[in-house]
Short mmCIF file of C-alpha atoms and ligand atoms in Angstrom, two decimals:
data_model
loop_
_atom_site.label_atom_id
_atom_site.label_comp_id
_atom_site.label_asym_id
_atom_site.label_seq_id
_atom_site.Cartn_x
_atom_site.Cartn_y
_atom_site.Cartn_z
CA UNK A 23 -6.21 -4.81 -31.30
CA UNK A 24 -3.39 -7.67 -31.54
CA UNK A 25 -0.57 -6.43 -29.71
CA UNK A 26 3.25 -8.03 -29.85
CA UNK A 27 4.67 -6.80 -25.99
CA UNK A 28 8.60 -7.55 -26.27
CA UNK A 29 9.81 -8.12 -22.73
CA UNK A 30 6.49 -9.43 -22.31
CA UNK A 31 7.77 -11.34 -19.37
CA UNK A 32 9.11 -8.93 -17.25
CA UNK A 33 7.80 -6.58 -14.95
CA UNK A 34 7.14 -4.00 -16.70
CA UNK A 35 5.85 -6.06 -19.48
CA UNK A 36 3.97 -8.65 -17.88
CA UNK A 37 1.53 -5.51 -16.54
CA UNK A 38 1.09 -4.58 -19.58
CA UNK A 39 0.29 -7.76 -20.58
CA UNK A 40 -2.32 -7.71 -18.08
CA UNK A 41 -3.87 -4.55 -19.06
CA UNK A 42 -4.31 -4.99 -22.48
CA UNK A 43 -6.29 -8.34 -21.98
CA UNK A 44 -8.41 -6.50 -19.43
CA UNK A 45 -9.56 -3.88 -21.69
CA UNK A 46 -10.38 -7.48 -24.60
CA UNK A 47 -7.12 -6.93 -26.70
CA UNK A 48 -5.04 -9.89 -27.97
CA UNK A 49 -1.45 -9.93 -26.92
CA UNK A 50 1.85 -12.26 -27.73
CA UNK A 51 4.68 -11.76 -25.40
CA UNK A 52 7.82 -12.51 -26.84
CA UNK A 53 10.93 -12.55 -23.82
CA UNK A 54 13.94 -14.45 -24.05
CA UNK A 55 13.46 -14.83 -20.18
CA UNK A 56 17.19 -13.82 -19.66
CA UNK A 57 16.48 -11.42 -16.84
CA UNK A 58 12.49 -11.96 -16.59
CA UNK A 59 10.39 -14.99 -15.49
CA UNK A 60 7.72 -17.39 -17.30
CA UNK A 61 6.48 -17.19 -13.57
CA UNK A 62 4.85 -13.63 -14.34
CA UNK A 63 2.77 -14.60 -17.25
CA UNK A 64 2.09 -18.22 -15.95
CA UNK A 65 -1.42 -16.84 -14.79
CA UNK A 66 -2.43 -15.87 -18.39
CA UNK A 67 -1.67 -19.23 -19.76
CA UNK A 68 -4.57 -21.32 -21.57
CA UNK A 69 -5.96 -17.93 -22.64
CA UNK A 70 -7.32 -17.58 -26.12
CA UNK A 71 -6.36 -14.47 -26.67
CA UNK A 72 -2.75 -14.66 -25.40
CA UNK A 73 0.49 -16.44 -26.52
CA UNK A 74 4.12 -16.53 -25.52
CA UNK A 75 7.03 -16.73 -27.79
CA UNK A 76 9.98 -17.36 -26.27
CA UNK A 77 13.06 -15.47 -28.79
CA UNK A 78 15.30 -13.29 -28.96
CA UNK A 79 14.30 -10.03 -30.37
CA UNK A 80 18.32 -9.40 -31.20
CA UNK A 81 17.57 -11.85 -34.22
CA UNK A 82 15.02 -11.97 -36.88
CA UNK A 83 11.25 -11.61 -35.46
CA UNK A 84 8.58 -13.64 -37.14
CA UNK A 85 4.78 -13.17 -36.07
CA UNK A 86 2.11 -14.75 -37.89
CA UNK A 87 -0.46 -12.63 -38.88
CA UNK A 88 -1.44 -9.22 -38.81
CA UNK A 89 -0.01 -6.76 -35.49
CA UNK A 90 -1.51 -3.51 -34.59
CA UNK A 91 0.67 -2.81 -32.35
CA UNK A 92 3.88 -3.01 -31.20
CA UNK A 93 5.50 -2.53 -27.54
CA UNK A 94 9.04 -2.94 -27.17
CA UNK A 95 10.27 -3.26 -23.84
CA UNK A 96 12.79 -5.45 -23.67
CA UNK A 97 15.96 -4.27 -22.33
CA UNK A 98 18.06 -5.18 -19.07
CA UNK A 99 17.25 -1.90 -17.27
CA UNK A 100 18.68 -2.39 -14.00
CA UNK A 101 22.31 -1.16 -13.56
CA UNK A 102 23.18 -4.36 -12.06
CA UNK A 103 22.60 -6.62 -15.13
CA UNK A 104 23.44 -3.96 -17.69
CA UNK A 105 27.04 -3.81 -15.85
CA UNK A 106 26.96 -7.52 -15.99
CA UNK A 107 25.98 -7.83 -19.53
CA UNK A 108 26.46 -4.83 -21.27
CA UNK A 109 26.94 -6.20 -24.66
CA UNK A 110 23.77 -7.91 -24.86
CA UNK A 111 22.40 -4.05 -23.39
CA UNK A 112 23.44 -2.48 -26.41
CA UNK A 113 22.16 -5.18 -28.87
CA UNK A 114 18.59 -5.17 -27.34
CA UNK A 115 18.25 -1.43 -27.39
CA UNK A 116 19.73 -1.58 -31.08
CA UNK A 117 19.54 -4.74 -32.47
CA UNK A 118 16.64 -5.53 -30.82
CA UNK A 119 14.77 -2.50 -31.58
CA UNK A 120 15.91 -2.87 -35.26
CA UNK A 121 14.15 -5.80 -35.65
CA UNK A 122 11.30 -4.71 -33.42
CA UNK A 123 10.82 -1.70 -35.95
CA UNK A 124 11.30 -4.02 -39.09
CA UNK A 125 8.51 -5.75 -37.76
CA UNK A 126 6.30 -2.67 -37.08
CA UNK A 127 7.11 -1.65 -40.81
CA UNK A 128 5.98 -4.67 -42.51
CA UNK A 129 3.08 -5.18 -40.61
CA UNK A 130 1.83 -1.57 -40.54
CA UNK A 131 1.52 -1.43 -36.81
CA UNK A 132 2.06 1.66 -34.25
CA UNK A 133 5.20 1.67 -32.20
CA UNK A 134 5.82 2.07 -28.97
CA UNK A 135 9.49 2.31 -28.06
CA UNK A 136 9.72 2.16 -23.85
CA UNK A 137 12.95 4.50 -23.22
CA UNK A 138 14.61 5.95 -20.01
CA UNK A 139 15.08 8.79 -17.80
CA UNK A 140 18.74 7.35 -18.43
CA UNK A 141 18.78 9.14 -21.47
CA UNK A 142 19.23 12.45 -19.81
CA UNK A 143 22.14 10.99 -17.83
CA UNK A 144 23.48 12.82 -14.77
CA UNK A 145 21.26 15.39 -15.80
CA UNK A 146 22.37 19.31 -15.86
CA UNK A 147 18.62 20.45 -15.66
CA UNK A 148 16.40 19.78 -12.84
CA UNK A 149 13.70 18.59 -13.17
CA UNK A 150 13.76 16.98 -16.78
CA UNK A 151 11.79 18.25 -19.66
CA UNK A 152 11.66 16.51 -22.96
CA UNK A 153 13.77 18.61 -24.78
CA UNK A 154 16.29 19.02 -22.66
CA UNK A 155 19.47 16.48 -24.64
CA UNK A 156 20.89 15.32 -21.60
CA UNK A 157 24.66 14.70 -20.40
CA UNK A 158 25.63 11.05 -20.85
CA UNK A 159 28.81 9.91 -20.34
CA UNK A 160 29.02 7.87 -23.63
CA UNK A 161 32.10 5.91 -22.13
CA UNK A 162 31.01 5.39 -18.92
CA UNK A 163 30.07 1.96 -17.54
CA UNK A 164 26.47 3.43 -17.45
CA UNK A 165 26.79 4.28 -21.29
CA UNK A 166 25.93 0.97 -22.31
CA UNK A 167 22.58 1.54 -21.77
CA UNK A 168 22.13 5.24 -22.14
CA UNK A 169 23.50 5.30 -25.48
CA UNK A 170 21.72 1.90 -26.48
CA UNK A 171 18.18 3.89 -25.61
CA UNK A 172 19.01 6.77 -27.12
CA UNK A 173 20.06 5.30 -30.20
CA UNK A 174 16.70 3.34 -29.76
CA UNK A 175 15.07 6.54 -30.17
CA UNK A 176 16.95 8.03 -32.64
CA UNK A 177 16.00 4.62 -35.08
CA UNK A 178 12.44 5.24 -33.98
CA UNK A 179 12.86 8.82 -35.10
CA UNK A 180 14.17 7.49 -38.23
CA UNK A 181 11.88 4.73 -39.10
CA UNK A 182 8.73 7.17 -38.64
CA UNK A 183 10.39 10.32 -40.77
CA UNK A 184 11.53 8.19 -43.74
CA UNK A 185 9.16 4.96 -43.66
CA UNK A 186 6.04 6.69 -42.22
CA UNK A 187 5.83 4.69 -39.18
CA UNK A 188 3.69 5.40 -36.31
CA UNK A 189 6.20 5.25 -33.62
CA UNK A 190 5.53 6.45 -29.73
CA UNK A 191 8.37 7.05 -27.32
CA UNK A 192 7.81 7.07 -23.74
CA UNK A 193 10.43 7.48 -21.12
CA UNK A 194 10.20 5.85 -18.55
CA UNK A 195 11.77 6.86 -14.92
CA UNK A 196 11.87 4.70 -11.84
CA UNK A 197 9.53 2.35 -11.69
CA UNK A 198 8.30 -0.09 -8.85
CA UNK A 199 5.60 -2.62 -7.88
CA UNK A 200 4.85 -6.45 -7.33
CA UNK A 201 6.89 -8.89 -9.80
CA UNK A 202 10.23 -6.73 -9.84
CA UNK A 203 13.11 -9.60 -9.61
CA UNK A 204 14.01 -9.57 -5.62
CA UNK A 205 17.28 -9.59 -6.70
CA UNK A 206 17.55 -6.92 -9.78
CA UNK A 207 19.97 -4.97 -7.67
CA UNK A 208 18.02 -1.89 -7.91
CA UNK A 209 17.71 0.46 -5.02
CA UNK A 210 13.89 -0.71 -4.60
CA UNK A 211 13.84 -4.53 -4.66
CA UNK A 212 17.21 -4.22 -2.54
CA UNK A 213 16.18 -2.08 0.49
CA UNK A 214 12.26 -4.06 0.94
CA UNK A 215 14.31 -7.25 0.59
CA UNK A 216 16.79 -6.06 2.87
CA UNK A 217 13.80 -4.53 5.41
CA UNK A 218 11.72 -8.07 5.12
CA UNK A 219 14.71 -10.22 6.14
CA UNK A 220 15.85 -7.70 9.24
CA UNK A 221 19.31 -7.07 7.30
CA UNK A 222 20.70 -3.46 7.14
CA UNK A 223 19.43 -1.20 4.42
CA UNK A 224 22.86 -0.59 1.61
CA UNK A 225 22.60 3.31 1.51
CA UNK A 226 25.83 3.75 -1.24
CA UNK A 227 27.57 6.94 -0.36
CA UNK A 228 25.86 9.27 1.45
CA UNK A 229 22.73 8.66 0.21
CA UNK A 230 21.84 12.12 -1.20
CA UNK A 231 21.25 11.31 -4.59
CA UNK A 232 17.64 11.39 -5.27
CA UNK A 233 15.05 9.48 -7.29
CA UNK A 234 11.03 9.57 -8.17
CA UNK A 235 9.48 6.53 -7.57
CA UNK A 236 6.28 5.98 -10.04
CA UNK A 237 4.16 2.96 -9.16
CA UNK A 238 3.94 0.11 -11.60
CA UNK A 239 -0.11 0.83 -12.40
CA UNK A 240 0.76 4.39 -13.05
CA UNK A 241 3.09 4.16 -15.71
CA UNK A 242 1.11 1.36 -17.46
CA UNK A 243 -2.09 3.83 -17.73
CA UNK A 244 0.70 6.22 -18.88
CA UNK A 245 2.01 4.19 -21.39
CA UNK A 246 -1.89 3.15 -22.48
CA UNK A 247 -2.76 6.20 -22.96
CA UNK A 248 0.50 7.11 -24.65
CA UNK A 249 -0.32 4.20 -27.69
CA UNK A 250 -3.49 5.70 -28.12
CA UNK A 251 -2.47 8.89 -28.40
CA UNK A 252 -0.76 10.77 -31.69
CA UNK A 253 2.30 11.90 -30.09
CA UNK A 254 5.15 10.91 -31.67
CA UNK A 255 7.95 12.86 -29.89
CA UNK A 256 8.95 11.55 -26.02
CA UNK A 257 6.95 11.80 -23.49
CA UNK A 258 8.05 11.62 -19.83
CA UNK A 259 6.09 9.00 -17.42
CA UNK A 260 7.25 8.83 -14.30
CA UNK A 261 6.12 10.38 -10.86
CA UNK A 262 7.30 14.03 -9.85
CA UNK A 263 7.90 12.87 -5.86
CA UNK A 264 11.22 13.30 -5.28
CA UNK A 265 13.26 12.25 -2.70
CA UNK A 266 16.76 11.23 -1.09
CA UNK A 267 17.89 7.88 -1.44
CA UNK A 268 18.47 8.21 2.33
CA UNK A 269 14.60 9.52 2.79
CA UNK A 270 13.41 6.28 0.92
CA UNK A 271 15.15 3.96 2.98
CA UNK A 272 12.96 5.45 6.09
CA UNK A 273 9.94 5.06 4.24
CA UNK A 274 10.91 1.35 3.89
CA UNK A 275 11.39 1.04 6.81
CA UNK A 276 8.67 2.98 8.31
CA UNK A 277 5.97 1.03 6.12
CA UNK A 278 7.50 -2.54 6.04
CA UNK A 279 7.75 -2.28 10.00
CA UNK A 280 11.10 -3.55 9.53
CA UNK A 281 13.59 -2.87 12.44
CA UNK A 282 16.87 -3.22 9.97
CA UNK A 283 19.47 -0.81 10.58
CA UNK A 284 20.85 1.65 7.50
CA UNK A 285 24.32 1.18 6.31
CA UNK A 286 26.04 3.96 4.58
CA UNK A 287 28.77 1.98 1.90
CA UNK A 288 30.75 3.02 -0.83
CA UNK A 289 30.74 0.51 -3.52
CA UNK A 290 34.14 -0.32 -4.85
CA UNK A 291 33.30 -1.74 -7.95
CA UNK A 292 31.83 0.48 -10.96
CA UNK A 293 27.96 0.66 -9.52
CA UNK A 294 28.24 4.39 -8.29
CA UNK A 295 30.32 5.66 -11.48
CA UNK A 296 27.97 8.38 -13.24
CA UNK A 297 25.18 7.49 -10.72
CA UNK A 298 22.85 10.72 -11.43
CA UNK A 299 22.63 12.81 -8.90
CA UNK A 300 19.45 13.72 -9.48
CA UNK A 301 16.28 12.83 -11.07
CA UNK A 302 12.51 13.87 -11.25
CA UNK A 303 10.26 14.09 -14.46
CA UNK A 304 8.83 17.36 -15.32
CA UNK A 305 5.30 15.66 -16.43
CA UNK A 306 3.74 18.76 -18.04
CA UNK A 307 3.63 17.15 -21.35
CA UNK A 308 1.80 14.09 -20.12
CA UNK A 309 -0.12 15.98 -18.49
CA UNK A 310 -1.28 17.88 -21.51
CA UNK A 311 -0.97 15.55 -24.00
CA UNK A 312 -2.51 12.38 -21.85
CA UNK A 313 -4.47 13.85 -19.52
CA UNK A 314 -2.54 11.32 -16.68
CA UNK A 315 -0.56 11.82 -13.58
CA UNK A 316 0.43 9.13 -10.99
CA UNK A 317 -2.50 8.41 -8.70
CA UNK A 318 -1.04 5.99 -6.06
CA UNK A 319 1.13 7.29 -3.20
CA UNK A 320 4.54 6.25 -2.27
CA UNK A 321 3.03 5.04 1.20
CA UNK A 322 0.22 3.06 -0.77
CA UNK A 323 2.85 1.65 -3.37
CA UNK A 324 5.68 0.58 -1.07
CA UNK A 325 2.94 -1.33 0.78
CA UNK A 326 1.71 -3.57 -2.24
CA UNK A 327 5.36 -3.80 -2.95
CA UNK A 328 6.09 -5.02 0.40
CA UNK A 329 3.25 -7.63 0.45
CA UNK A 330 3.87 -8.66 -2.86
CA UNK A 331 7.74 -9.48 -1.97
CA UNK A 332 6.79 -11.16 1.20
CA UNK A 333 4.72 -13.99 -0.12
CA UNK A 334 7.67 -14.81 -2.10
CA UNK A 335 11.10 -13.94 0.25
N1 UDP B 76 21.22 2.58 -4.36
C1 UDP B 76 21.53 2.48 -3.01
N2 UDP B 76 21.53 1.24 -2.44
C2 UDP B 76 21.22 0.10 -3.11
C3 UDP B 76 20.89 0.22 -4.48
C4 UDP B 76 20.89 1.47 -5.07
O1 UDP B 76 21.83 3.48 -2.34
O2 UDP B 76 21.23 -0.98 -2.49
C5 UDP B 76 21.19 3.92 -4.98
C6 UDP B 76 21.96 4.05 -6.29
O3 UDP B 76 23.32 4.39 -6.07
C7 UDP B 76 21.21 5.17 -6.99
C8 UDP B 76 19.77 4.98 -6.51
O4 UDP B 76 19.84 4.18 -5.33
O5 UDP B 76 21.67 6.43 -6.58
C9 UDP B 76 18.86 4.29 -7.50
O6 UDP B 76 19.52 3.15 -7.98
P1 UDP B 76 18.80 2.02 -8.86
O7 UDP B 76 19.80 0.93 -9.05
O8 UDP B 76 17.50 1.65 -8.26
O9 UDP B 76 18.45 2.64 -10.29
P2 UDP B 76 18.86 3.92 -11.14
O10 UDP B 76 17.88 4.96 -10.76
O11 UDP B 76 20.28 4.34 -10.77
O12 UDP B 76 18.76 3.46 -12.52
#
């Protein structure tokens, strides 16, 4: 196959990137590099069967030649730069995705649309299902992103009712591994960064909220599996091990060897406002429909992670 990755820089992205030469596909990555790095695709470069564009996928997308496939994953998905820059947010999830589609139209390739767990907001039902519609505050400083992904999927939606498209949407939940940005804000990159250079752990609140950490090889086998597949309604990728923001720090701790301290703070700016509570994918469907689950452990995952951020703190 020759696959177009959007966000091909990033982390997510750049895996995939990865994965799809391994198994002898050809792959362009298109990034704008606004929140990702050249520095995680610098190691493919020289490769026949890969290319970089550097655009914008806000504005028109050209690719020469045919496409089978499409992944779109650009997006600024940590809170942290979608607070900063929420009105490029909503144009990537829309705008971008317009264009991303457009593209997927002309050139008669399958779509794969990489959503959120964010689209179930501070969620009502625990754990998520599919077809559960969520409760997002549309107004919220999170909303900017939320809405722009659901949106995202309701285009995707559209484009494969009324233009025949073979579209794919996966949603995503918390995702980890080597080449997330140190400094991405996200509860992850901050606490290992935090444990590697003995400075105290930033538990916000009380630390009860809770999260399900899915390693970064995981979710690409999901998301492999998931463009080879016929399903065209979302399917939830994630892992089901949930814990307390408060428990994770421990295991940070406990695996980096780090001697930090834990801080409990309450942020005063918006970072905290319609924080969900909780979160954990019900994976039945992917299950069923993709025969995966995650197969590395936290323990095994936050060690890679560690290593990985070492070499470069
Ligand atoms: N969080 C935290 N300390 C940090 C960063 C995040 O306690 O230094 C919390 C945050 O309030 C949220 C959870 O960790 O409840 C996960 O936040 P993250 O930014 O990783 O992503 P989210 O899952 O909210 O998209």
């Amino acid at each position: 196959m020759r696959i177009l990755i959007t966000g091909g820089a990033g982390f997510i992205g750049s895996h995939l990137c990865d994965r799809f030469l391994a198994e002898g596909h050809q792959v362009i990555a298109m990034d704008n590099l606004s929140t990702s790095t050249i520095d995680n695709i610098a190691h493919l470069a020289g490769r026949d069967d890969f290319s970089f564009i550097k655009h914008d996928v806000t504005n028109y997308v050209y690719v020469e030649g045919h496409l089978d496939a499409i992944l779109h994953l650009a997006s600024l998905p940590s809170p942290v730069d979608y607070l900063e820059k929420p009105i490029p947010t909503l144009k990537v999830g829309a705008l971008g995705t317009h264009k991303a589609l457009g593209l997927a139209l002309a050139k008669k390739a399958t779509f794969l649309l990489a959503s959120t767990s964010e689209v179930y907001g501070d969620p009502q039902e625990h754990p998520q299902r599919e077809d559960y519609w969520g409760h997002v505050n549309p107004v919220g400083p999170r909303g900017v992103y939320d809405e722009s992904k659901r949106f995202a999927e309701a285009l995707t939606m559209a484009y494969h009712r009324y233009h025949g498209v073979n579209t794919r949407i996966a949603r995503i939940f918390n995702t980890y591994g080597p080449r997330m940005r140190s400094d991405d804000g996200r509860v992850v990159s901050n606490f290992v960064t935090q444990a590697l250079r003995g400075e105290p752990l930033t538990v916000y609140d009380d630390g009860s909220r809770t999260r399900s950490f899915c390693y970064v090889s995981d979710l690409v086998e999901g998301l492999y599996r998931l463009l080879l597949s016929d399903e065209v309604y979302p399917v939830n990728l994630g892992n089901p091990n949930e814990m307390t923001i408060l428990e994770f720090a421990h295991q940070v701790l406990e695996v980096s060897g780090s001697s930090s301290e834990i801080v409990f703070i309450a942020p005063t700016d918006e970072r905290t406002k319609d924080d969900p509570h909780v979160r954990r994918p019900d994976i039945s469907k992917a299950r069923r429909v993709l025969n995966w689950e995650p197969q590395v452990g936290l323990e095994e995952g936050l060690r890679k992670t560690t290593e990985s951020f070492r070499k470069r703190i």
